[in-house]
Amino acid sequence: MSFINDENLEEPAAHDEAPASEPEQPLAFETEEEWLTQWGLPNFRRRLNKGDFRWDPEWWRYEEAITLITALWLSFEKMRWDGATGMASYMRDYFYPLMGELTSPDGPFWDYDPPVRENVPCEWPAQTMPEDLGTLHG
């Protein structure tokens, strides 16, 4: 599934010169989700939700996250064809800065706060209110 809205992209203006024929370069990853799970996250490992980095496994619920991840994926697909210096530039100019922004404490996941424990705490005890108190607001 791709989150890019190709329908709203404008076609480039036609030029009088015929464009240079470039061989079509196949994608390494068909979608941003595939790129994220198979390349992006494995190459950006940090201690999560401990202050400096935040992440929500349901990243697709955040529009800003989708935009950043899509930009990272598309720039990866373009720059991977530029050889070793292309990937080095990608890492320096795109990957680390945008992943840092994506996972920063004030980034899209700023309010994501997973539970510290997986087990839900027991319900607090409460006693039944005595009938002679009536209603509290009456």
PDB file of C-alpha atoms in Angstrom:
ATOM      1  CA  MET A   1       0.000   0.000   0.000  1.00  0.00           C
ATOM      2  CA  SER A   2       1.397   3.377  -0.945  1.00  0.00           C
ATOM      3  CA  PHE A   3       0.422   6.590   0.758  1.00  0.00           C
ATOM      4  CA  ILE A   4       1.515   8.796  -2.139  1.00  0.00           C
ATOM      5  CA  ASN A   5      -1.375  10.526  -3.860  1.00  0.00           C
ATOM      6  CA  ASP A   6      -0.207  10.279  -7.461  1.00  0.00           C
ATOM      7  CA  GLU A   7      -3.476  11.713  -8.800  1.00  0.00           C
ATOM      8  CA  ASN A   8      -2.600  15.234  -7.643  1.00  0.00           C
ATOM      9  CA  LEU A   9       0.930  15.335  -9.013  1.00  0.00           C
ATOM     10  CA  GLU A  10       1.394  17.629 -11.970  1.00  0.00           C
ATOM     11  CA  GLU A  11       2.921  16.375 -15.167  1.00  0.00           C
ATOM     12  CA  PRO A  12       6.217  18.095 -16.004  1.00  0.00           C
ATOM     13  CA  ALA A  13       5.985  20.793 -18.644  1.00  0.00           C
ATOM     14  CA  ALA A  14       6.764  19.573 -22.141  1.00  0.00           C
ATOM     15  CA  HIS A  15      10.067  20.780 -23.592  1.00  0.00           C
ATOM     16  CA  ASP A  16      10.949  21.184 -27.218  1.00  0.00           C
ATOM     17  CA  GLU A  17      13.988  18.945 -26.776  1.00  0.00           C
ATOM     18  CA  ALA A  18      13.481  15.226 -26.498  1.00  0.00           C
ATOM     19  CA  PRO A  19      14.402  14.090 -22.997  1.00  0.00           C
ATOM     20  CA  ALA A  20      17.470  11.942 -22.649  1.00  0.00           C
ATOM     21  CA  SER A  21      16.423   8.344 -22.528  1.00  0.00           C
ATOM     22  CA  GLU A  22      17.210   7.008 -19.059  1.00  0.00           C
ATOM     23  CA  PRO A  23      16.827   3.327 -18.350  1.00  0.00           C
ATOM     24  CA  GLU A  24      13.998   2.671 -15.926  1.00  0.00           C
ATOM     25  CA  GLN A  25      15.399   1.938 -12.505  1.00  0.00           C
ATOM     26  CA  PRO A  26      13.357  -0.662 -10.633  1.00  0.00           C
ATOM     27  CA  LEU A  27      12.338   0.059  -7.077  1.00  0.00           C
ATOM     28  CA  ALA A  28      14.053  -1.846  -4.304  1.00  0.00           C
ATOM     29  CA  PHE A  29      10.880  -1.483  -2.221  1.00  0.00           C
ATOM     30  CA  GLU A  30       7.386  -1.194  -3.693  1.00  0.00           C
ATOM     31  CA  THR A  31       5.917   0.891  -0.851  1.00  0.00           C
ATOM     32  CA  GLU A  32       7.028   3.106   1.992  1.00  0.00           C
ATOM     33  CA  GLU A  33       5.819   0.472   4.450  1.00  0.00           C
ATOM     34  CA  GLU A  34       8.042  -2.134   2.821  1.00  0.00           C
ATOM     35  CA  TRP A  35      10.997   0.284   2.870  1.00  0.00           C
ATOM     36  CA  LEU A  36      10.353   1.181   6.509  1.00  0.00           C
ATOM     37  CA  THR A  37      10.078  -2.372   7.833  1.00  0.00           C
ATOM     38  CA  GLN A  38      12.787  -3.944   5.676  1.00  0.00           C
ATOM     39  CA  TRP A  39      15.355  -1.127   5.503  1.00  0.00           C
ATOM     40  CA  GLY A  40      14.524   2.012   7.479  1.00  0.00           C
ATOM     41  CA  LEU A  41      13.868   0.604  10.934  1.00  0.00           C
ATOM     42  CA  PRO A  42      16.598  -2.058  10.783  1.00  0.00           C
ATOM     43  CA  ASN A  43      19.094   0.715   9.975  1.00  0.00           C
ATOM     44  CA  PHE A  44      17.921   3.129  12.689  1.00  0.00           C
ATOM     45  CA  ARG A  45      18.073   1.393  16.051  1.00  0.00           C
ATOM     46  CA  ARG A  46      17.750   3.546  19.131  1.00  0.00           C
ATOM     47  CA  ARG A  47      16.443   3.201  22.676  1.00  0.00           C
ATOM     48  CA  LEU A  48      12.784   4.078  22.276  1.00  0.00           C
ATOM     49  CA  ASN A  49      10.489   6.156  24.449  1.00  0.00           C
ATOM     50  CA  LYS A  50      13.255   6.833  26.975  1.00  0.00           C
ATOM     51  CA  GLY A  51      13.556  10.567  26.313  1.00  0.00           C
ATOM     52  CA  ASP A  52      15.360  11.189  23.026  1.00  0.00           C
ATOM     53  CA  PHE A  53      13.424   8.979  20.604  1.00  0.00           C
ATOM     54  CA  ARG A  54       9.723   8.183  20.287  1.00  0.00           C
ATOM     55  CA  TRP A  55       7.986   5.722  17.993  1.00  0.00           C
ATOM     56  CA  ASP A  56       4.476   4.392  17.589  1.00  0.00           C
ATOM     57  CA  PRO A  57       4.234   0.971  15.912  1.00  0.00           C
ATOM     58  CA  GLU A  58       1.031   2.291  14.296  1.00  0.00           C
ATOM     59  CA  TRP A  59       3.011   5.037  12.522  1.00  0.00           C
ATOM     60  CA  TRP A  60       0.497   5.102   9.666  1.00  0.00           C
ATOM     61  CA  ARG A  61      -2.044   6.886  11.927  1.00  0.00           C
ATOM     62  CA  TYR A  62       0.039  10.112  11.765  1.00  0.00           C
ATOM     63  CA  GLU A  63      -0.062  12.173   8.571  1.00  0.00           C
ATOM     64  CA  GLU A  64       3.266  13.855   9.304  1.00  0.00           C
ATOM     65  CA  ALA A  65       4.916  10.469   9.847  1.00  0.00           C
ATOM     66  CA  ILE A  66       3.526   9.190   6.543  1.00  0.00           C
ATOM     67  CA  THR A  67       4.897  12.257   4.756  1.00  0.00           C
ATOM     68  CA  LEU A  68       8.376  11.925   6.276  1.00  0.00           C
ATOM     69  CA  ILE A  69       8.575   8.179   5.708  1.00  0.00           C
ATOM     70  CA  THR A  70       7.414   8.569   2.106  1.00  0.00           C
ATOM     71  CA  ALA A  71      10.053  11.255   1.519  1.00  0.00           C
ATOM     72  CA  LEU A  72      12.712   8.985   3.010  1.00  0.00           C
ATOM     73  CA  TRP A  73      11.608   6.067   0.850  1.00  0.00           C
ATOM     74  CA  LEU A  74      11.460   8.020  -2.420  1.00  0.00           C
ATOM     75  CA  SER A  75      14.811   9.748  -1.829  1.00  0.00           C
ATOM     76  CA  PHE A  76      16.327   6.352  -0.954  1.00  0.00           C
ATOM     77  CA  GLU A  77      15.034   4.906  -4.231  1.00  0.00           C
ATOM     78  CA  LYS A  78      16.581   7.767  -6.208  1.00  0.00           C
ATOM     79  CA  MET A  79      19.896   8.059  -4.398  1.00  0.00           C
ATOM     80  CA  ARG A  80      20.676   4.353  -4.179  1.00  0.00           C
ATOM     81  CA  TRP A  81      21.524   4.519  -7.883  1.00  0.00           C
ATOM     82  CA  ASP A  82      24.253   7.109  -7.238  1.00  0.00           C
ATOM     83  CA  GLY A  83      26.742   4.585  -5.871  1.00  0.00           C
ATOM     84  CA  ALA A  84      28.574   4.750  -2.553  1.00  0.00           C
ATOM     85  CA  THR A  85      28.674   8.536  -2.417  1.00  0.00           C
ATOM     86  CA  GLY A  86      24.962   8.691  -3.163  1.00  0.00           C
ATOM     87  CA  MET A  87      24.124   6.489  -0.192  1.00  0.00           C
ATOM     88  CA  ALA A  88      26.570   8.365   2.035  1.00  0.00           C
ATOM     89  CA  SER A  89      24.884  11.630   1.020  1.00  0.00           C
ATOM     90  CA  TYR A  90      21.482  10.055   1.566  1.00  0.00           C
ATOM     91  CA  MET A  91      22.395   8.970   5.079  1.00  0.00           C
ATOM     92  CA  ARG A  92      23.889  12.382   5.966  1.00  0.00           C
ATOM     93  CA  ASP A  93      21.376  14.657   4.252  1.00  0.00           C
ATOM     94  CA  TYR A  94      18.111  12.728   4.468  1.00  0.00           C
ATOM     95  CA  PHE A  95      18.037   9.556   6.528  1.00  0.00           C
ATOM     96  CA  TYR A  96      19.561  10.666   9.840  1.00  0.00           C
ATOM     97  CA  PRO A  97      18.046  14.176   9.910  1.00  0.00           C
ATOM     98  CA  LEU A  98      14.533  13.032   8.951  1.00  0.00           C
ATOM     99  CA  MET A  99      14.547   9.930  11.159  1.00  0.00           C
ATOM    100  CA  GLY A 100      15.770  12.150  13.988  1.00  0.00           C
ATOM    101  CA  GLU A 101      12.907  14.571  13.355  1.00  0.00           C
ATOM    102  CA  LEU A 102      10.388  11.762  12.975  1.00  0.00           C
ATOM    103  CA  THR A 103      11.355  10.207  16.309  1.00  0.00           C
ATOM    104  CA  SER A 104      12.178  13.371  18.261  1.00  0.00           C
ATOM    105  CA  PRO A 105      10.335  14.085  21.540  1.00  0.00           C
ATOM    106  CA  ASP A 106       8.426  16.893  19.800  1.00  0.00           C
ATOM    107  CA  GLY A 107       7.937  15.012  16.501  1.00  0.00           C
ATOM    108  CA  PRO A 108       4.724  13.324  15.331  1.00  0.00           C
ATOM    109  CA  PHE A 109       4.819  10.773  18.152  1.00  0.00           C
ATOM    110  CA  TRP A 110       5.310  13.359  20.929  1.00  0.00           C
ATOM    111  CA  ASP A 111       2.202  12.185  22.786  1.00  0.00           C
ATOM    112  CA  TYR A 112       2.711   8.457  22.294  1.00  0.00           C
ATOM    113  CA  ASP A 113       3.282   6.907  25.691  1.00  0.00           C
ATOM    114  CA  PRO A 114       3.110   3.124  25.748  1.00  0.00           C
ATOM    115  CA  PRO A 115       2.386   1.432  29.043  1.00  0.00           C
ATOM    116  CA  VAL A 116       5.416   0.629  31.146  1.00  0.00           C
ATOM    117  CA  ARG A 117       4.041  -2.863  31.827  1.00  0.00           C
ATOM    118  CA  GLU A 118       2.098  -5.154  29.573  1.00  0.00           C
ATOM    119  CA  ASN A 119      -0.178  -6.359  32.370  1.00  0.00           C
ATOM    120  CA  VAL A 120      -3.046  -4.037  33.153  1.00  0.00           C
ATOM    121  CA  PRO A 121      -3.110  -3.107  36.859  1.00  0.00           C
ATOM    122  CA  CYS A 122      -5.914  -4.472  38.991  1.00  0.00           C
ATOM    123  CA  GLU A 123      -9.040  -2.375  39.289  1.00  0.00           C
ATOM    124  CA  TRP A 124      -9.122  -0.188  42.405  1.00  0.00           C
ATOM    125  CA  PRO A 125     -11.559  -1.276  45.072  1.00  0.00           C
ATOM    126  CA  ALA A 126     -14.726   0.750  45.630  1.00  0.00           C
ATOM    127  CA  GLN A 127     -17.474   0.308  48.153  1.00  0.00           C
ATOM    128  CA  THR A 128     -21.141   0.704  47.413  1.00  0.00           C
ATOM    129  CA  MET A 129     -22.478   4.092  48.461  1.00  0.00           C
ATOM    130  CA  PRO A 130     -24.932   3.929  51.395  1.00  0.00           C
ATOM    131  CA  GLU A 131     -28.540   4.412  50.292  1.00  0.00           C
ATOM    132  CA  ASP A 132     -29.267   7.057  52.944  1.00  0.00           C
ATOM    133  CA  LEU A 133     -26.809   9.477  51.256  1.00  0.00           C
ATOM    134  CA  GLY A 134     -29.161   9.866  48.316  1.00  0.00           C
ATOM    135  CA  THR A 135     -27.551  11.476  45.330  1.00  0.00           C
ATOM    136  CA  LEU A 136     -24.320  13.398  45.672  1.00  0.00           C
ATOM    137  CA  HIS A 137     -25.554  16.300  43.536  1.00  0.00           C
ATOM    138  CA  GLY A 138     -29.057  16.688  44.857  1.00  0.00           C
TER     139      GLY A 138
END
